[in-house]
Coordinates of C-alpha atoms in Angstrom, one line a residue:
Chain A
M25 CA -173.9 -65.1 -51.3
A26 CA -176.4 -67.0 -54.2
A27 CA -178.7 -68.6 -52.1
L28 CA -180.5 -64.9 -51.1
V29 CA -180.2 -62.7 -53.9
A30 CA -182.3 -65.3 -56.2
S31 CA -184.9 -66.0 -53.6
H32 CA -187.1 -62.4 -55.2
W33 CA -187.5 -64.5 -58.3
T34 CA -189.5 -67.2 -55.9
V35 CA -193.4 -67.2 -56.0
H36 CA -195.0 -66.8 -53.0
S37 CA -198.6 -67.2 -53.8
R38 CA -199.9 -67.4 -50.4
R39 CA -200.5 -64.1 -48.1
F40 CA -201.0 -65.3 -44.7
E41 CA -204.0 -65.6 -43.9
T42 CA -204.0 -65.0 -40.0
S43 CA -206.2 -67.3 -38.0
A44 CA -206.9 -66.1 -34.8
A45 CA -204.1 -67.9 -32.8
T46 CA -202.2 -66.2 -35.4
R47 CA -202.8 -63.1 -35.5
E48 CA -201.1 -60.0 -33.0
P49 CA -203.4 -57.6 -30.9
T50 CA -204.5 -55.2 -32.7
W51 CA -202.4 -52.2 -30.4
V52 CA -199.6 -54.5 -31.4
R53 CA -199.9 -54.8 -34.6
G54 CA -200.5 -50.6 -34.9
M55 CA -197.4 -50.1 -33.6
L56 CA -195.8 -52.2 -35.2
I57 CA -196.8 -50.5 -38.4
T58 CA -196.3 -47.5 -36.8
I59 CA -193.4 -47.8 -36.0
A60 CA -192.2 -49.4 -39.4
L61 CA -194.1 -46.7 -41.6
A62 CA -192.2 -44.3 -39.3
F63 CA -188.9 -45.5 -39.8
F64 CA -189.5 -45.8 -43.5
A65 CA -190.7 -41.6 -43.0
L66 CA -187.2 -41.0 -40.7
F67 CA -184.9 -42.8 -43.2
L68 CA -186.1 -43.2 -46.8
L69 CA -188.7 -40.9 -47.8
L70 CA -187.2 -38.2 -45.7
P71 CA -183.9 -37.9 -47.7
L72 CA -185.8 -38.4 -50.9
V73 CA -187.6 -35.1 -51.0
T74 CA -185.4 -33.9 -49.4
V75 CA -183.4 -34.2 -52.3
F76 CA -185.9 -32.7 -54.9
A77 CA -187.4 -29.5 -52.3
E78 CA -183.2 -28.4 -51.8
A79 CA -182.5 -28.3 -56.0
L80 CA -186.7 -25.9 -57.1
R81 CA -185.7 -24.3 -53.3
K82 CA -184.5 -21.2 -55.8
G83 CA -187.6 -22.0 -58.8
W84 CA -186.9 -24.1 -61.8
G85 CA -184.5 -21.3 -64.2
V86 CA -181.7 -21.6 -61.2
Y87 CA -182.8 -25.6 -61.1
F88 CA -182.3 -26.1 -65.4
A89 CA -178.9 -23.6 -65.5
A90 CA -177.7 -25.8 -63.3
L91 CA -178.2 -28.8 -65.1
V92 CA -177.9 -27.0 -68.6
E93 CA -174.3 -25.7 -67.5
P94 CA -171.4 -26.6 -69.9
D95 CA -169.4 -28.3 -66.1
A96 CA -172.4 -29.9 -65.7
R97 CA -172.9 -31.3 -68.9
S98 CA -169.9 -32.2 -69.3
A99 CA -170.0 -34.8 -66.0
I100 CA -172.5 -35.9 -67.2
F101 CA -171.7 -37.1 -70.1
L102 CA -168.9 -38.3 -68.7
T103 CA -171.5 -40.6 -65.7
L104 CA -172.4 -42.3 -70.0
L105 CA -169.5 -43.2 -71.0
V106 CA -168.3 -44.5 -68.3
T107 CA -171.1 -46.9 -67.5
A108 CA -171.8 -47.8 -71.0
I109 CA -168.6 -49.1 -71.1
A110 CA -168.4 -50.5 -67.7
V111 CA -171.8 -52.2 -67.6
P112 CA -171.4 -54.2 -71.3
L113 CA -168.3 -55.5 -70.3
N114 CA -169.3 -56.8 -66.9
L115 CA -172.2 -58.1 -68.7
V116 CA -170.5 -60.2 -70.8
F117 CA -168.4 -61.5 -68.2
G118 CA -171.3 -62.5 -66.0
V119 CA -173.0 -64.6 -68.6
A120 CA -169.2 -66.6 -68.9
A121 CA -168.6 -66.8 -65.4
A122 CA -172.5 -68.1 -65.0
W123 CA -171.9 -70.4 -67.8
A124 CA -169.3 -71.7 -66.2
I125 CA -170.5 -72.1 -62.8
A126 CA -173.9 -72.7 -63.4
K127 CA -174.0 -75.3 -66.2
F128 CA -170.9 -77.5 -64.9
D129 CA -169.0 -79.4 -62.1
F130 CA -165.3 -77.5 -61.8
R131 CA -163.1 -77.9 -58.5
G132 CA -162.8 -75.1 -57.0
K133 CA -166.5 -73.7 -58.2
Q134 CA -167.2 -72.1 -54.8
L135 CA -164.2 -70.2 -53.7
L136 CA -164.6 -69.3 -57.4
T137 CA -168.1 -68.6 -56.7
T138 CA -166.9 -66.7 -52.8
L139 CA -163.5 -64.7 -55.3
I140 CA -166.4 -62.9 -57.7
D141 CA -168.6 -61.7 -54.8
L142 CA -165.5 -60.0 -53.3
P143 CA -165.8 -56.3 -54.4
F144 CA -169.2 -55.9 -52.8
S145 CA -166.8 -56.6 -49.3
V146 CA -163.3 -54.1 -50.0
S147 CA -164.1 -50.3 -50.0
P148 CA -164.7 -48.2 -53.1
V149 CA -161.6 -46.0 -51.4
V150 CA -159.1 -49.6 -50.9
A151 CA -160.8 -50.0 -55.0
G152 CA -159.5 -46.9 -55.7
L153 CA -156.3 -46.9 -54.3
T154 CA -155.6 -49.9 -55.8
F155 CA -155.6 -48.4 -59.2
V156 CA -153.7 -45.8 -58.1
L157 CA -151.1 -48.5 -56.5
L158 CA -151.0 -50.5 -60.2
F159 CA -151.1 -47.3 -62.3
G160 CA -150.6 -44.3 -61.1
A161 CA -146.7 -41.9 -61.1
Q162 CA -145.2 -43.8 -58.2
G163 CA -147.2 -47.8 -58.8
W164 CA -146.7 -50.6 -61.1
F165 CA -147.2 -50.0 -64.3
G166 CA -146.5 -46.1 -64.1
P167 CA -143.9 -45.2 -65.6
W168 CA -143.8 -47.4 -68.2
L169 CA -146.7 -46.4 -69.2
A170 CA -145.7 -42.4 -69.2
D171 CA -143.1 -43.5 -71.5
H172 CA -145.5 -44.6 -73.7
G173 CA -147.6 -42.1 -73.6
V174 CA -150.4 -44.0 -72.6
R175 CA -152.7 -42.1 -70.2
I176 CA -154.6 -44.6 -67.6
M177 CA -154.9 -42.2 -64.3
F178 CA -156.7 -39.3 -63.6
A179 CA -158.5 -40.1 -67.5
V180 CA -161.6 -41.5 -69.0
P181 CA -159.8 -45.4 -68.3
A182 CA -159.6 -45.2 -64.5
L183 CA -162.6 -43.9 -64.0
V184 CA -163.3 -47.3 -67.0
L185 CA -162.3 -49.3 -64.1
A186 CA -162.7 -48.3 -61.0
T187 CA -166.2 -48.4 -62.0
V188 CA -166.0 -51.9 -63.3
F189 CA -164.7 -52.9 -59.9
V190 CA -167.4 -51.8 -57.9
T191 CA -169.7 -53.3 -60.0
F192 CA -167.7 -56.2 -61.0
P193 CA -170.9 -58.8 -59.7
F194 CA -173.7 -57.5 -60.4
V195 CA -174.9 -59.9 -63.1
A196 CA -172.9 -62.3 -62.7
R197 CA -174.8 -63.1 -58.6
E198 CA -178.5 -62.8 -60.7
L199 CA -177.1 -65.4 -63.7
I200 CA -175.5 -67.7 -61.1
P201 CA -178.9 -68.9 -58.7
L202 CA -180.9 -68.4 -62.2
M203 CA -178.8 -70.8 -63.6
E204 CA -177.8 -73.0 -61.6
A205 CA -182.1 -73.4 -61.0
Q206 CA -183.1 -74.8 -64.2
G207 CA -180.9 -76.9 -64.8
Q208 CA -179.1 -78.0 -68.2
E209 CA -181.8 -80.1 -69.8
E210 CA -183.4 -78.1 -71.7
E211 CA -179.6 -77.2 -73.5
E212 CA -178.4 -80.7 -73.5
A213 CA -182.0 -81.7 -76.0
A214 CA -181.3 -78.5 -78.0
I215 CA -177.4 -79.8 -78.2
V216 CA -178.3 -83.5 -78.5
L217 CA -181.1 -82.2 -81.4
G218 CA -177.7 -80.7 -83.4
A219 CA -177.9 -77.1 -82.7
S220 CA -174.7 -75.3 -81.9
G221 CA -173.7 -74.1 -79.0
W222 CA -174.2 -70.3 -80.0
K223 CA -177.8 -71.2 -81.5
T224 CA -178.8 -73.1 -78.3
F225 CA -177.8 -70.0 -75.4
W226 CA -179.2 -68.2 -78.2
Y227 CA -182.7 -69.5 -78.7
V228 CA -182.9 -72.2 -75.4
T229 CA -180.7 -70.1 -72.5
L230 CA -181.2 -66.4 -73.6
P231 CA -185.5 -66.9 -72.6
N232 CA -184.9 -68.9 -69.9
I233 CA -182.1 -66.2 -67.5
K234 CA -184.8 -62.8 -69.7
W235 CA -185.8 -61.5 -66.6
G236 CA -182.8 -62.7 -64.3
L237 CA -180.5 -60.8 -66.8
I238 CA -181.8 -57.4 -66.7
Y239 CA -182.0 -57.2 -62.9
G240 CA -178.4 -57.9 -63.0
V241 CA -177.7 -55.1 -65.7
I242 CA -180.3 -52.7 -64.1
L243 CA -178.7 -52.5 -60.6
C244 CA -175.2 -52.4 -61.8
N245 CA -176.2 -49.8 -64.1
A246 CA -177.4 -48.1 -61.0
R247 CA -174.3 -48.6 -58.8
A248 CA -171.7 -47.5 -62.1
M249 CA -173.4 -43.9 -62.7
G250 CA -174.1 -43.3 -58.9
E251 CA -170.1 -44.2 -57.3
F252 CA -168.6 -41.5 -55.6
G253 CA -165.5 -43.8 -53.0
A254 CA -163.9 -45.2 -55.7
V255 CA -164.3 -42.9 -58.7
S256 CA -162.7 -40.2 -56.4
V257 CA -159.6 -41.6 -55.7
V258 CA -159.1 -42.3 -59.2
S259 CA -160.5 -39.2 -61.1
G260 CA -158.1 -36.5 -60.2
H261 CA -161.4 -34.1 -60.2
I262 CA -160.6 -32.3 -63.0
R263 CA -163.5 -29.8 -63.8
G264 CA -164.9 -30.2 -66.9
R265 CA -162.8 -33.1 -67.9
T266 CA -162.3 -36.1 -65.3
N267 CA -166.0 -35.2 -63.0
T268 CA -168.7 -37.6 -63.0
M269 CA -171.8 -36.8 -61.6
P270 CA -171.7 -37.6 -58.3
L271 CA -167.8 -35.6 -58.2
H272 CA -169.9 -33.0 -59.5
V273 CA -172.3 -33.3 -57.1
E274 CA -169.7 -32.9 -54.1
I275 CA -167.3 -30.2 -56.0
L276 CA -170.7 -28.2 -56.1
Y277 CA -171.6 -28.8 -52.6
N278 CA -168.6 -27.9 -51.2
E279 CA -168.1 -24.8 -53.2
Y280 CA -171.0 -23.8 -51.0
N281 CA -173.4 -24.1 -54.3
F282 CA -176.2 -25.9 -53.0
A283 CA -179.3 -25.1 -55.5
A284 CA -176.7 -26.6 -58.4
A285 CA -175.6 -29.8 -56.1
F286 CA -179.0 -30.7 -55.5
A287 CA -180.2 -30.0 -58.6
I288 CA -177.4 -32.4 -60.5
A289 CA -178.2 -34.9 -57.9
S290 CA -182.3 -35.1 -58.7
L291 CA -181.1 -35.8 -61.9
L292 CA -179.5 -39.2 -59.7
A293 CA -182.7 -39.5 -57.3
L294 CA -184.7 -39.8 -60.8
L295 CA -182.5 -42.5 -62.1
A296 CA -182.4 -44.4 -58.8
L297 CA -186.4 -44.1 -58.7
L298 CA -186.9 -45.1 -62.7
T299 CA -184.2 -48.4 -61.7
L300 CA -186.3 -49.2 -58.7
V301 CA -189.5 -49.4 -60.6
I302 CA -188.0 -51.0 -63.5
K303 CA -187.2 -53.2 -61.8
S304 CA -190.5 -53.8 -59.5
W305 CA -191.9 -54.3 -62.8
V306 CA -188.8 -57.4 -63.8
E307 CA -189.9 -58.8 -60.8
W308 CA -193.1 -59.5 -61.6
Q309 CA -192.2 -60.5 -64.9
G310 CA -189.7 -63.0 -63.9
R311 CA -192.1 -63.9 -61.5
Q312 CA -194.7 -64.6 -63.8
Q313 CA -193.1 -66.0 -66.1
M314 CA -192.0 -68.4 -63.1
N315 CA -195.6 -69.7 -62.2
A316 CA -196.3 -70.2 -66.6
G317 CA -193.1 -72.1 -66.2
R318 CA -194.5 -74.2 -62.7
E319 CA -197.9 -74.9 -64.2
L320 CA -196.5 -77.0 -67.7
Chain B
M33 CA -177.9 -84.6 -63.3
G34 CA -175.2 -87.1 -64.0
A35 CA -172.0 -83.9 -63.5
R36 CA -169.5 -86.0 -65.8
T37 CA -172.2 -87.0 -68.6
M38 CA -173.2 -83.1 -69.0
R39 CA -169.3 -82.1 -69.1
R40 CA -169.4 -83.7 -72.1
V41 CA -172.3 -83.1 -74.0
L42 CA -172.7 -78.2 -73.6
P43 CA -169.9 -76.9 -74.8
G44 CA -168.1 -73.6 -74.2
F45 CA -166.7 -74.9 -70.7
P46 CA -163.3 -73.8 -71.4
L47 CA -164.1 -70.8 -72.8
A48 CA -165.9 -69.4 -70.0
L49 CA -163.9 -70.3 -67.4
G50 CA -161.1 -68.9 -69.0
Y51 CA -162.6 -66.4 -69.8
T52 CA -163.9 -66.0 -65.6
L53 CA -160.8 -66.5 -65.2
V54 CA -158.3 -64.1 -66.7
Y55 CA -160.6 -61.5 -66.1
L56 CA -161.8 -62.4 -62.8
S57 CA -157.7 -62.0 -62.4
L58 CA -157.0 -58.3 -64.2
I59 CA -160.2 -56.9 -62.2
V60 CA -160.3 -57.7 -58.5
L61 CA -157.4 -60.3 -58.1
I62 CA -154.3 -58.5 -59.3
P63 CA -155.2 -55.4 -57.8
L64 CA -156.1 -56.5 -54.7
S65 CA -152.8 -58.5 -54.2
A66 CA -150.8 -55.1 -55.1
V67 CA -151.7 -54.0 -51.8
F68 CA -150.3 -56.6 -50.0
L69 CA -147.3 -56.4 -52.4
K70 CA -147.2 -53.2 -51.7
A71 CA -147.8 -53.5 -48.0
A72 CA -145.6 -56.1 -47.5
T73 CA -142.3 -54.3 -49.8
Q74 CA -142.2 -51.2 -46.9
G75 CA -140.8 -54.2 -43.9
W76 CA -142.9 -54.6 -40.6
E77 CA -141.9 -51.4 -39.0
S78 CA -143.4 -49.0 -41.3
F79 CA -145.5 -50.8 -42.1
W80 CA -146.4 -51.4 -37.7
A81 CA -146.3 -47.4 -37.7
A82 CA -148.3 -46.4 -40.3
I83 CA -151.6 -48.3 -38.4
S84 CA -150.9 -47.6 -35.3
T85 CA -150.7 -43.8 -34.5
P86 CA -153.6 -42.6 -32.2
R87 CA -155.1 -40.8 -35.1
V88 CA -155.4 -44.2 -37.4
V89 CA -156.9 -45.5 -34.1
A90 CA -159.0 -43.1 -33.3
S91 CA -160.9 -43.8 -37.0
Y92 CA -160.7 -47.5 -36.5
Q93 CA -162.6 -47.8 -33.5
L94 CA -165.6 -44.6 -34.9
T95 CA -165.5 -47.2 -37.5
Y96 CA -166.2 -49.9 -36.1
G97 CA -168.4 -48.7 -34.0
V98 CA -170.3 -46.7 -35.5
S99 CA -170.6 -49.8 -38.6
L100 CA -172.1 -52.4 -35.4
L101 CA -174.4 -49.7 -34.0
A102 CA -175.8 -49.2 -36.8
A103 CA -175.9 -53.1 -37.7
A104 CA -177.9 -53.7 -34.3
I105 CA -180.5 -50.9 -35.1
N106 CA -180.8 -52.2 -38.4
A107 CA -181.2 -55.5 -37.8
V108 CA -183.5 -54.4 -35.4
F109 CA -185.6 -52.4 -37.6
G110 CA -185.2 -54.1 -40.1
L111 CA -187.1 -57.3 -38.4
I112 CA -189.7 -55.1 -37.4
F113 CA -189.7 -53.6 -40.3
A114 CA -189.3 -57.1 -43.1
W115 CA -192.4 -58.4 -40.0
V116 CA -194.8 -55.6 -41.1
L117 CA -193.9 -55.1 -45.1
V118 CA -195.2 -59.8 -45.5
R119 CA -197.6 -60.5 -42.1
Y120 CA -199.6 -57.2 -42.7
D121 CA -201.9 -55.5 -45.2
F122 CA -202.0 -51.8 -45.5
P123 CA -202.6 -49.2 -47.6
G124 CA -199.4 -47.8 -49.5
R125 CA -197.7 -51.3 -49.0
R126 CA -196.6 -52.7 -52.0
I127 CA -194.4 -48.8 -52.9
V128 CA -193.3 -49.2 -49.1
D129 CA -191.6 -52.4 -50.1
A130 CA -190.2 -51.2 -53.7
L131 CA -188.7 -47.7 -52.0
V132 CA -186.4 -49.9 -49.7
D133 CA -184.1 -51.0 -51.9
L134 CA -183.5 -46.3 -52.6
P135 CA -180.1 -46.4 -50.6
F136 CA -179.1 -49.1 -53.1
A137 CA -179.9 -47.3 -56.4
L138 CA -179.6 -43.5 -55.3
P139 CA -176.0 -42.4 -55.3
T140 CA -174.1 -42.3 -51.9
A141 CA -173.1 -38.9 -52.3
V142 CA -176.4 -37.7 -52.7
A143 CA -177.8 -39.3 -49.6
G144 CA -174.7 -37.6 -48.0
I145 CA -175.6 -34.1 -49.1
A146 CA -179.7 -34.6 -48.9
L147 CA -178.6 -36.0 -44.6
T148 CA -176.8 -33.0 -44.2
A149 CA -178.9 -30.5 -45.1
I150 CA -182.0 -32.6 -43.2
Y151 CA -180.0 -32.6 -39.6
A152 CA -177.8 -29.3 -40.5
G153 CA -178.3 -26.9 -37.8
N154 CA -180.9 -25.2 -39.7
G155 CA -181.9 -28.6 -42.0
W156 CA -185.2 -29.6 -41.7
L157 CA -184.4 -31.6 -38.4
G158 CA -181.3 -30.3 -37.2
Q159 CA -183.0 -27.0 -36.6
W160 CA -185.7 -28.9 -34.1
L161 CA -182.8 -31.1 -32.7
Q162 CA -180.1 -28.3 -32.1
P163 CA -182.3 -26.5 -29.3
L164 CA -182.5 -29.6 -27.9
G165 CA -179.0 -30.7 -27.3
I166 CA -178.9 -32.6 -29.8
K167 CA -175.8 -32.4 -32.4
V168 CA -176.5 -34.8 -35.1
A169 CA -174.6 -33.5 -38.7
F170 CA -170.9 -33.4 -38.1
T171 CA -170.7 -35.3 -34.9
P172 CA -170.3 -39.0 -35.3
L173 CA -174.5 -39.2 -34.3
G174 CA -174.6 -38.0 -38.2
I175 CA -172.3 -40.8 -39.3
L176 CA -174.4 -43.1 -37.6
V177 CA -177.7 -41.8 -39.7
A178 CA -175.6 -41.9 -43.0
L179 CA -174.3 -46.1 -41.7
I180 CA -177.8 -46.7 -41.0
F181 CA -179.4 -45.2 -44.4
I182 CA -176.0 -47.4 -47.1
S183 CA -177.6 -50.4 -45.1
L184 CA -180.6 -50.5 -43.6
P185 CA -182.0 -52.8 -47.4
F186 CA -180.0 -55.5 -46.5
V187 CA -181.6 -57.0 -42.8
V188 CA -185.3 -56.3 -44.1
R189 CA -183.9 -58.3 -47.7
T190 CA -182.5 -61.0 -45.8
V191 CA -185.0 -61.4 -43.1
Q192 CA -188.2 -60.7 -45.7
P193 CA -188.1 -64.1 -48.2
V194 CA -187.4 -66.3 -44.3
L195 CA -190.5 -64.9 -43.0
E196 CA -193.0 -65.8 -46.3
D197 CA -191.5 -69.1 -46.5
L198 CA -192.5 -69.7 -42.6
E199 CA -195.8 -72.5 -42.3
T200 CA -197.7 -70.3 -40.2
E201 CA -199.4 -74.3 -39.3
L202 CA -196.0 -74.3 -36.9
E203 CA -198.0 -71.2 -34.7
E204 CA -200.8 -72.5 -35.0
V205 CA -200.0 -75.8 -33.5
A206 CA -197.8 -73.5 -30.9
A207 CA -201.0 -71.6 -29.7
S208 CA -202.5 -74.4 -29.7
L209 CA -200.4 -76.3 -27.2
G210 CA -201.1 -72.9 -25.1
A211 CA -198.3 -70.5 -26.1
D212 CA -198.8 -67.2 -26.0
R213 CA -198.2 -64.6 -28.9
W214 CA -195.2 -63.2 -27.3
Q215 CA -193.9 -67.1 -26.8
T216 CA -194.8 -67.8 -30.3
F217 CA -192.4 -65.2 -31.7
Y218 CA -189.8 -65.8 -29.1
R219 CA -190.0 -69.6 -29.2
V220 CA -191.1 -70.3 -32.9
V221 CA -190.9 -67.5 -35.5
L222 CA -186.9 -66.3 -34.4
P223 CA -185.0 -69.6 -34.2
P224 CA -185.9 -69.8 -38.1
V225 CA -185.3 -66.2 -39.4
L226 CA -181.9 -66.0 -36.8
P227 CA -179.8 -67.2 -39.6
A228 CA -180.8 -64.8 -41.9
L229 CA -181.3 -62.6 -39.4
L230 CA -177.1 -62.9 -38.5
T231 CA -176.2 -62.4 -42.3
G232 CA -178.4 -59.3 -43.3
F233 CA -176.5 -57.8 -39.7
A234 CA -173.4 -58.8 -41.1
L235 CA -173.9 -57.4 -44.2
A236 CA -175.3 -54.4 -43.5
F237 CA -171.6 -54.0 -41.3
A238 CA -169.3 -55.3 -44.0
R239 CA -171.1 -53.0 -45.9
A240 CA -171.1 -50.0 -43.8
V241 CA -167.8 -50.6 -42.3
G242 CA -166.4 -49.6 -46.1
E243 CA -168.7 -46.6 -46.4
Y244 CA -167.1 -44.0 -47.9
G245 CA -169.5 -41.6 -49.8
S246 CA -172.0 -40.5 -48.1
V247 CA -170.6 -40.3 -44.9
I248 CA -168.0 -37.3 -45.1
F249 CA -170.7 -34.9 -46.2
I250 CA -172.1 -35.6 -42.6
A251 CA -169.6 -36.5 -40.3
G252 CA -167.3 -33.2 -40.5
N253 CA -164.4 -35.6 -40.1
V254 CA -162.3 -33.9 -37.1
P255 CA -158.6 -35.6 -36.5
M256 CA -159.7 -38.5 -34.0
V257 CA -163.4 -37.4 -33.5
S258 CA -165.4 -37.4 -36.8
E259 CA -163.3 -38.9 -39.0
I260 CA -163.6 -42.5 -41.2
T261 CA -160.7 -44.6 -41.5
P262 CA -161.2 -45.3 -45.9
L263 CA -161.4 -40.9 -45.4
L264 CA -158.0 -41.5 -43.8
I265 CA -156.8 -43.4 -46.5
I266 CA -157.8 -40.7 -49.4
T267 CA -155.9 -38.2 -46.5
K268 CA -153.3 -39.8 -47.3
L269 CA -152.8 -40.7 -50.9
E270 CA -153.7 -36.8 -50.8
Q271 CA -150.1 -35.9 -48.5
F272 CA -148.9 -38.6 -51.5
D273 CA -147.9 -40.9 -48.5
Y274 CA -148.6 -44.0 -50.2
P275 CA -146.8 -46.3 -48.3
G276 CA -149.6 -45.2 -45.3
A277 CA -152.5 -45.2 -47.4
T278 CA -151.5 -49.0 -48.6
A279 CA -150.9 -50.3 -45.4
I280 CA -154.5 -49.1 -43.5
A281 CA -156.1 -50.0 -46.8
A282 CA -154.4 -53.8 -46.2
V283 CA -155.9 -53.6 -43.0
M284 CA -158.9 -52.5 -44.3
L285 CA -159.3 -55.9 -46.2
V286 CA -158.4 -58.1 -44.2
T287 CA -161.5 -57.4 -42.1
S288 CA -163.5 -57.8 -45.5
F289 CA -161.5 -61.2 -45.8
I290 CA -163.0 -62.1 -43.0
L291 CA -166.5 -61.1 -43.0
L292 CA -166.9 -62.2 -46.9
F293 CA -166.1 -66.3 -45.2
L294 CA -167.6 -65.2 -42.0
I295 CA -171.1 -64.6 -44.2
N296 CA -170.5 -67.1 -46.7
G297 CA -170.7 -70.0 -43.6
L298 CA -173.5 -67.5 -42.3
Q299 CA -175.9 -68.1 -45.4
A300 CA -174.6 -71.8 -45.7
W301 CA -176.5 -71.7 -43.1
V302 CA -178.8 -70.2 -43.9
S303 CA -179.5 -72.2 -46.7
R304 CA -179.1 -75.3 -45.1
R305 CA -181.9 -74.5 -42.8
H306 CA -184.4 -72.9 -45.7
G307 CA -184.4 -76.3 -47.2
G308 CA -182.0 -74.6 -50.3
V309 CA -184.4 -72.7 -52.1

């Protein structure tokens, strides 16, 4: 998916200066814009507004009470904990994979790139199931783990594994096309001038891929905090113990405690909005950097 | 850029590739192969029995059918959306553009309960649709709405950069040769956009097929009517029917692999037509 994903870094300097020949009649323009905006309002804006409207339906008092209640607090803490482990793991992997794939030539490179994308096309439920098959009571390693008192299923390790699986490609697929486009001349120059490998990476490569890296981490983080299907399979839904925020939303909703469910959901929606803001800002910064690079 | 010279100059290749392969194997390849090994050890008869009961077949028809429909609807509206974002200026265009990615950032469970609240019988839209005899929540139509939401950005985001890079000069030439605007669109604009459109369609379809979080709240989950395949896997797991769950998961994985390779092929086609951006 490399070629397309990198497209948000390309510089589109020209807005379309349409001449009469390439312009649609006004009524066609109006109609298309209306259709697009109606689709936007119906499918994107309305669900977003609904989350906040439902969360505040019973007033701010109920809203805040739902957020500070012990089970909610432990769900928030667990989500932050799982994300704090999963995202750095995939960050390190993403950098290593991009270094190997973008800077070197080897056989099977195309296959490796495809395999890295694999978790995106696997259903989250199937992802969760794989860990049940490995670490569950009837799984391959289940009996051994039970004998040695190691708890993976229905505990934090399984939540981390499931989250790492579903967010696996985010950083790598962002960095691979970016580093491929940048080539390796700058790094080669640094090495020839006597810099060590780490120094070269730290002072030459990292500044070049900075915005791509942040972009990948932001998206990885949003998915990690919001993942539902995969963690749902491995969590066991133990209230106050193995419920992440999205799972807590489900439990509250199924108990018809809608105000509380939407209150927790509104935190996740705020996170989504924050993600989009940072993402737009990073895209803009990245384009500035590329523009500056072009002018040199 | 001689491949051989750079291998000699830059360090870290064995470490980076080794780490990549080990991590990929531990997190993705070994867990996924567990599904196939587990499915293979249960014997063909029981495997076939697990994946071909009427309830399971009904869930395939629902999951794949509704996903196909959602991807098709997104192909049409996604193209219009991308066109409007690239070609026209209107107030709020930048905000609309940024919010297109909302389904990528909004957790699926949040989308699920929000859509249910909107389309339930007493919801904002549900209360107007119900008297017209249109039931959305707790029917397959609700699943369609959820799948349209979660797969919406794929078509827009794959088509948009291709539209941005189109040369308007070609359209001017077509117009000067006497083509009307529709002919120009159909014969000049659409052909180079088509590979990206198909890619977006396939990505949307692949995502929709595996979707779980947003669907289960709005679907009603009635066996044979509105029960999607991923939910069936979870149901089997909760009944401790591990072989049954694994067999259905293996079927879903095979279709995922086919889709992944199809999408990769399509994308290679896009970058070839698109001049390898």
